[in-house]
């Protein structure tokens, strides 16, 4: 990536006209695509940085249709590597440049914002979409996830039931079922969530490694909310072993977050730290403020209360400011515990209220 950036600087510095600059960006896009195999082999998570570079240069060259095609073709690989947030600026530019694809581009943009815990901004993007995009399967599922993460579980369930009616085929039904199970899990109805998950797996015999790992995340959540921490940790351990080396870095990070909470509550501080380090070392990495949340949880368990308070307060404020009430509430729960341990009863009560 550093070599490509150097080439960009040198190329742009040598040329003057708009046409020459566009030609330079096309050449750099071709170079990036060549690094990613240029269609000669299946792309992998290791190719994600080059693919992001290619989209950037195609857009700069004015090849907006080709840039959007590359986004569509390679989004899953880029997202699996945890680098889809690097497409945000390009997608915003593409939405302005390609009118007939604005709905699909908006949905991809909203998906990335959700993955970055930017729920308020994701909701704003969804609100700008036309009725076809907003009322389609992907739009309803995204709106349901935004509602769920904002703590509006009833609204989320209604949206997902609409989505389920549109789901065509086992893959789509499976995805919606997992999201409905998560709502039951968050309500504390773990048995009901697991019943939905068992049925979903039976309905989808050709489940992929990615789908199975996502299923495990939902199963672990159902146990975590019920405070069955050993069961949750066991599910995560099996799922992480199954996807090791599979290029599913984003799912690995999601599973690791469950594991940190479960192992902390089991007083397995070494295991919690190992999970935290694994998440940080993953190609997808723990996002800064989400990482602060889990670092704060581990610090709290270790008795490092000053560190825990600073990390959890930072995570809590960021997550609530951006509309992620579910994750923000987790940060708030552990922050209140830290404040009580420090003798700060009044702030803890205010936070818990």
Coordinates of C-alpha atoms in Angstrom, one line a residue:
X1 CA 0.0 0.0 0.0
X2 CA 2.9 2.4 0.8
X3 CA 4.3 1.8 -2.7
X4 CA 1.0 2.6 -4.3
X5 CA 0.7 5.8 -2.3
X6 CA 4.2 6.8 -3.4
X7 CA 3.3 6.1 -7.0
X8 CA 0.2 8.3 -6.6
X9 CA 2.2 11.2 -5.3
X10 CA 4.9 10.9 -8.0
X11 CA 2.4 10.4 -10.8
X12 CA 0.2 13.3 -9.8
X13 CA 3.2 15.5 -9.2
X14 CA 4.5 14.9 -12.7
X15 CA 1.3 15.6 -14.7
X16 CA -0.7 18.8 -15.1
X17 CA -3.8 18.3 -17.2
X18 CA -7.1 16.7 -16.0
X19 CA -6.8 14.1 -18.8
X20 CA -3.3 13.2 -17.8
X21 CA -4.3 13.0 -14.1
X22 CA -7.2 10.7 -15.0
X23 CA -4.9 8.5 -17.1
X24 CA -2.4 8.3 -14.1
X25 CA -5.2 7.2 -11.8
X26 CA -6.4 4.6 -14.3
X27 CA -2.9 3.1 -14.4
X28 CA -2.7 3.0 -10.7
X29 CA -6.1 1.3 -10.5
X30 CA -4.8 -1.3 -13.0
X31 CA -1.7 -1.8 -10.8
X32 CA -3.9 -2.3 -7.7
X33 CA -6.1 -4.7 -9.5
X34 CA -3.1 -6.6 -10.8
X35 CA -1.9 -6.9 -7.2
X36 CA -5.3 -8.5 -6.4
X37 CA -5.0 -11.0 -9.2
X38 CA -7.0 -9.1 -11.8
X39 CA -9.6 -11.8 -12.1
X40 CA -7.0 -14.6 -12.6
X41 CA -7.8 -16.1 -9.2
X42 CA -10.4 -15.6 -6.5
X43 CA -9.7 -12.6 -4.3
X44 CA -9.0 -13.1 -0.6
X45 CA -9.0 -10.8 2.5
X46 CA -5.3 -10.2 1.8
X47 CA -6.3 -8.4 -1.5
X48 CA -8.7 -6.0 0.3
X49 CA -6.2 -3.1 0.6
X50 CA -5.5 -3.3 -3.1
X51 CA -9.1 -3.5 -4.0
X52 CA -9.9 -0.4 -1.9
X53 CA -7.0 1.4 -3.7
X54 CA -8.5 0.4 -7.1
X55 CA -11.9 1.8 -6.2
X56 CA -10.3 5.1 -5.1
X57 CA -8.3 5.5 -8.3
X58 CA -11.1 4.5 -10.6
X59 CA -13.3 7.2 -9.0
X60 CA -10.5 9.7 -9.2
X61 CA -10.1 8.8 -12.9
X62 CA -13.8 9.5 -13.5
X63 CA -14.6 5.8 -14.1
X64 CA -17.6 5.9 -11.8
X65 CA -19.4 2.9 -13.2
X66 CA -16.3 0.7 -13.0
X67 CA -15.6 1.9 -9.5
X68 CA -19.2 1.0 -8.4
X69 CA -18.9 -2.4 -10.1
X70 CA -15.8 -3.1 -8.2
X71 CA -17.5 -2.1 -4.9
X72 CA -20.3 -4.6 -5.7
X73 CA -18.0 -7.4 -6.8
X74 CA -15.6 -7.1 -3.9
X75 CA -17.5 -5.7 -1.0
X76 CA -17.8 -9.0 0.9
X77 CA -14.0 -9.6 0.7
X78 CA -13.3 -6.0 1.8
X79 CA -15.8 -6.2 4.6
X80 CA -14.5 -9.6 5.8
X81 CA -11.0 -8.0 6.1
X82 CA -12.6 -5.2 8.2
X83 CA -11.7 -2.5 5.7
X84 CA -15.1 -1.6 4.3
X85 CA -15.0 1.7 6.2
X86 CA -12.3 2.8 3.8
X87 CA -15.0 2.9 1.1
X88 CA -17.2 5.4 2.8
X89 CA -15.8 8.5 1.1
X90 CA -15.9 6.8 -2.3
X91 CA -19.4 5.6 -1.8
X92 CA -20.6 9.1 -0.9
X93 CA -19.1 10.4 -4.1
X94 CA -20.6 7.6 -6.2
X95 CA -24.1 8.2 -4.8
X96 CA -23.9 11.7 -6.2
X97 CA -22.5 10.6 -9.5
X98 CA -24.7 7.6 -10.4
X99 CA -28.3 8.4 -10.1
X100 CA -29.7 5.0 -11.2
X101 CA -27.7 3.2 -8.5
X102 CA -28.2 5.6 -5.6
X103 CA -30.5 3.2 -3.8
X104 CA -28.0 0.3 -3.9
X105 CA -25.1 2.6 -3.0
X106 CA -27.0 4.0 -0.1
X107 CA -27.7 0.6 1.2
X108 CA -24.0 -0.3 1.1
X109 CA -23.2 2.9 2.8
X110 CA -25.7 2.3 5.5
X111 CA -24.4 -1.2 6.0
X112 CA -20.9 0.1 6.6
X113 CA -22.1 2.8 9.0
X114 CA -23.9 0.1 11.0
X115 CA -20.8 -1.9 11.3
X116 CA -19.0 1.2 12.6
X117 CA -21.6 1.7 15.3
X118 CA -22.7 5.0 13.6
X119 CA -26.4 4.2 14.0
X120 CA -27.7 7.8 13.8
X121 CA -25.9 8.4 10.5
X122 CA -27.0 5.0 9.1
X123 CA -30.6 5.9 9.9
X124 CA -30.2 9.3 8.2
X125 CA -28.9 7.5 5.0
X126 CA -31.7 5.0 5.0
X127 CA -34.3 7.9 5.4
X128 CA -33.0 9.4 2.2
X129 CA -33.6 6.3 0.1
X130 CA -36.5 5.9 -2.2
X131 CA -39.4 3.5 -1.3
X132 CA -38.1 0.7 -3.5
X133 CA -34.7 0.5 -1.7
X134 CA -36.1 1.3 1.8
X135 CA -38.9 -1.3 1.4
X136 CA -36.9 -4.1 -0.1
X137 CA -35.4 -7.0 1.8
X138 CA -32.0 -5.3 2.4
X139 CA -33.5 -2.0 3.4
X140 CA -35.9 -3.6 5.9
X141 CA -33.1 -5.7 7.4
X142 CA -30.8 -2.7 7.8
X143 CA -33.6 -0.6 9.2
X144 CA -34.3 -3.4 11.6
X145 CA -30.7 -3.6 12.7
X146 CA -30.5 0.1 13.3
X147 CA -33.7 0.0 15.4
X148 CA -32.4 -2.9 17.4
X149 CA -29.1 -1.2 18.1
X150 CA -30.9 1.9 19.1
X151 CA -32.9 -0.2 21.6
X152 CA -36.2 -0.1 19.8
X153 CA -36.8 -3.8 19.8
X154 CA -40.5 -3.7 19.0
X155 CA -39.9 -1.6 15.9
X156 CA -37.0 -3.8 14.9
X157 CA -39.1 -6.9 15.2
X158 CA -41.9 -5.4 13.0
X159 CA -39.3 -4.5 10.3
X160 CA -37.8 -7.9 10.4
X161 CA -41.1 -9.7 10.1
X162 CA -41.7 -7.6 7.0
X163 CA -38.3 -8.7 5.7
X164 CA -39.0 -12.3 6.4
X165 CA -42.1 -12.1 4.2
X166 CA -39.8 -11.0 1.4
X167 CA -37.1 -13.5 2.0
X168 CA -36.7 -15.8 -1.0
X169 CA -34.6 -18.9 -0.4
X170 CA -32.8 -20.5 2.5
X171 CA -29.9 -18.0 2.6
X172 CA -32.2 -15.0 3.0
X173 CA -34.5 -16.8 5.5
X174 CA -31.5 -17.8 7.5
X175 CA -30.2 -14.3 7.8
X176 CA -33.5 -12.8 8.9
X177 CA -34.1 -15.6 11.4
X178 CA -30.8 -14.9 13.1
X179 CA -31.7 -11.2 13.4
X180 CA -35.1 -12.1 14.9
X181 CA -33.4 -14.5 17.3
X182 CA -31.1 -11.7 18.4
X183 CA -34.2 -9.6 19.4
X184 CA -35.5 -12.5 21.5
X185 CA -32.0 -12.9 23.1
X186 CA -31.8 -9.2 24.0
X187 CA -35.2 -9.4 25.6
X188 CA -33.9 -12.2 27.8
X189 CA -35.9 -14.9 26.1
X190 CA -32.9 -17.2 25.5
X191 CA -34.9 -20.4 25.0
X192 CA -37.1 -18.8 22.4
X193 CA -34.0 -17.4 20.6
X194 CA -32.4 -20.8 20.5
X195 CA -35.5 -22.4 19.2
X196 CA -35.4 -20.0 16.3
X197 CA -31.7 -20.7 15.7
X198 CA -32.2 -24.4 15.7
X199 CA -35.0 -24.1 13.1
X200 CA -33.0 -21.8 11.0
X201 CA -30.1 -24.2 10.8
X202 CA -32.4 -27.1 9.9
X203 CA -33.9 -25.0 7.1
X204 CA -30.5 -24.2 5.6
X205 CA -28.5 -27.4 5.1
X206 CA -25.9 -25.7 2.9
X207 CA -24.8 -23.2 5.5
X208 CA -21.5 -21.6 4.7
X209 CA -18.6 -21.1 7.2
X210 CA -19.5 -17.4 7.5
X211 CA -23.1 -18.1 8.1
X212 CA -22.3 -20.8 10.7
X213 CA -20.0 -18.4 12.6
X214 CA -22.7 -15.7 12.5
X215 CA -25.2 -18.3 13.8
X216 CA -22.8 -19.1 16.7
X217 CA -22.6 -15.3 17.5
X218 CA -26.4 -15.3 18.0
X219 CA -26.3 -18.5 20.0
X220 CA -23.5 -17.1 22.3
X221 CA -25.6 -13.8 22.7
X222 CA -28.6 -15.8 23.9
X223 CA -26.5 -17.4 26.6
X224 CA -24.7 -14.2 27.5
X225 CA -27.8 -12.2 28.2
X226 CA -29.0 -15.1 30.5
X227 CA -25.7 -14.9 32.3
X228 CA -24.8 -18.4 31.2
X229 CA -21.3 -17.3 30.7
X230 CA -19.6 -20.7 30.4
X231 CA -22.0 -21.8 27.7
X232 CA -21.4 -18.5 25.8
X233 CA -17.7 -18.9 26.1
X234 CA -17.8 -22.5 24.9
X235 CA -19.9 -21.6 21.8
X236 CA -17.4 -18.8 20.9
X237 CA -14.4 -21.0 21.4
X238 CA -15.8 -23.6 19.0
X239 CA -16.8 -21.0 16.4
X240 CA -13.4 -19.3 16.5
X241 CA -11.6 -22.6 16.0
X242 CA -13.8 -23.3 13.0
X243 CA -13.0 -20.1 11.2
X244 CA -9.3 -19.7 12.0
X245 CA -7.5 -18.8 8.9
X246 CA -10.7 -18.5 6.8
X247 CA -10.3 -14.8 6.1
X248 CA -13.4 -14.0 8.2
X249 CA -11.6 -11.4 10.3
X250 CA -14.7 -9.2 10.9
X251 CA -16.7 -12.2 12.3
X252 CA -13.7 -13.2 14.4
X253 CA -13.8 -9.8 16.0
X254 CA -17.5 -10.0 16.7
X255 CA -17.1 -13.4 18.4
X256 CA -14.1 -12.1 20.4
X257 CA -16.3 -9.4 21.9
X258 CA -18.7 -12.0 23.3
X259 CA -15.7 -14.0 24.6
X260 CA -14.2 -11.0 26.5
X261 CA -17.4 -10.4 28.3
X262 CA -18.0 -14.1 29.1
X263 CA -14.5 -14.8 30.3
X264 CA -14.4 -11.6 32.4
X265 CA -17.6 -12.6 34.2
X266 CA -16.1 -16.1 34.7
X267 CA -13.1 -14.4 36.4
X268 CA -10.9 -15.8 33.7
X269 CA -8.8 -12.6 33.4
X270 CA -6.0 -14.3 31.4
X271 CA -8.5 -15.7 28.9
X272 CA -10.3 -12.3 28.6
X273 CA -6.9 -10.6 28.0
X274 CA -6.0 -13.2 25.4
X275 CA -9.3 -12.6 23.6
X276 CA -8.8 -8.8 23.7
X277 CA -5.3 -9.2 22.2
X278 CA -6.7 -11.5 19.6
X279 CA -9.3 -9.0 18.6
X280 CA -6.7 -6.2 18.4
X281 CA -4.3 -8.4 16.3
X282 CA -7.0 -9.4 13.8
X283 CA -6.9 -8.0 10.4
X284 CA -10.3 -6.3 11.0
X285 CA -9.1 -5.0 14.4
X286 CA -11.3 -3.7 17.2
X287 CA -12.7 -0.3 16.3
X288 CA -11.3 2.4 18.5
X289 CA -14.3 3.1 20.7
X290 CA -15.5 -0.5 20.7
X291 CA -12.0 -1.5 21.6
X292 CA -12.1 1.0 24.5
X293 CA -15.3 -0.6 25.8
X294 CA -13.8 -4.1 26.0
X295 CA -10.4 -2.8 27.3
X296 CA -12.4 -1.1 30.0
X297 CA -14.2 -4.3 30.9
X298 CA -11.0 -6.2 31.3
X299 CA -9.3 -3.3 33.2
X300 CA -12.4 -3.3 35.6
X301 CA -12.0 -7.0 36.2
X302 CA -8.2 -6.5 36.9
X303 CA -8.9 -3.8 39.5
X304 CA -7.4 -1.1 37.3
X305 CA -10.3 1.2 38.0
X306 CA -8.8 4.5 36.8
X307 CA -8.0 3.0 33.4
X308 CA -11.4 1.3 33.3
X309 CA -13.3 4.5 34.1
X310 CA -11.5 6.4 31.3
X311 CA -11.9 3.7 28.7
X312 CA -15.6 3.0 29.5
X313 CA -16.5 6.6 29.7
X314 CA -15.0 7.3 26.3
X315 CA -16.8 4.3 24.8
X316 CA -20.1 5.1 26.5
X317 CA -20.2 8.8 25.3
X318 CA -19.2 7.9 21.8
X319 CA -21.6 5.1 21.4
X320 CA -24.6 7.1 22.7
X321 CA -23.6 10.2 20.8
X322 CA -23.8 8.0 17.6
X323 CA -27.1 6.3 18.4
X324 CA -25.8 2.8 19.4
X325 CA -27.7 2.5 22.6
X326 CA -27.2 -1.3 22.9
X327 CA -23.4 -1.1 22.9
X328 CA -23.6 2.1 24.9
X329 CA -25.7 0.5 27.5
X330 CA -23.1 -2.3 27.9
X331 CA -20.4 0.4 28.4
X332 CA -22.7 2.2 30.9
X333 CA -23.3 -1.0 32.9
X334 CA -19.6 -1.7 33.4
X335 CA -18.9 2.0 34.0
X336 CA -21.5 2.1 36.8
X337 CA -19.8 -0.9 38.4
X338 CA -16.5 0.9 38.3
X339 CA -18.0 4.1 39.8
X340 CA -19.5 2.1 42.6
X341 CA -16.1 0.4 43.3
X342 CA -14.6 3.9 43.5
X343 CA -17.2 5.1 45.9
X344 CA -18.9 7.3 43.3
X345 CA -22.5 6.3 44.2
X346 CA -24.4 9.3 42.8
X347 CA -22.9 9.1 39.3
X348 CA -23.4 5.4 39.2
X349 CA -27.1 5.7 40.2
X350 CA -27.6 8.5 37.6
X351 CA -25.9 6.4 34.9
X352 CA -27.9 3.3 35.8
X353 CA -31.2 5.3 35.8

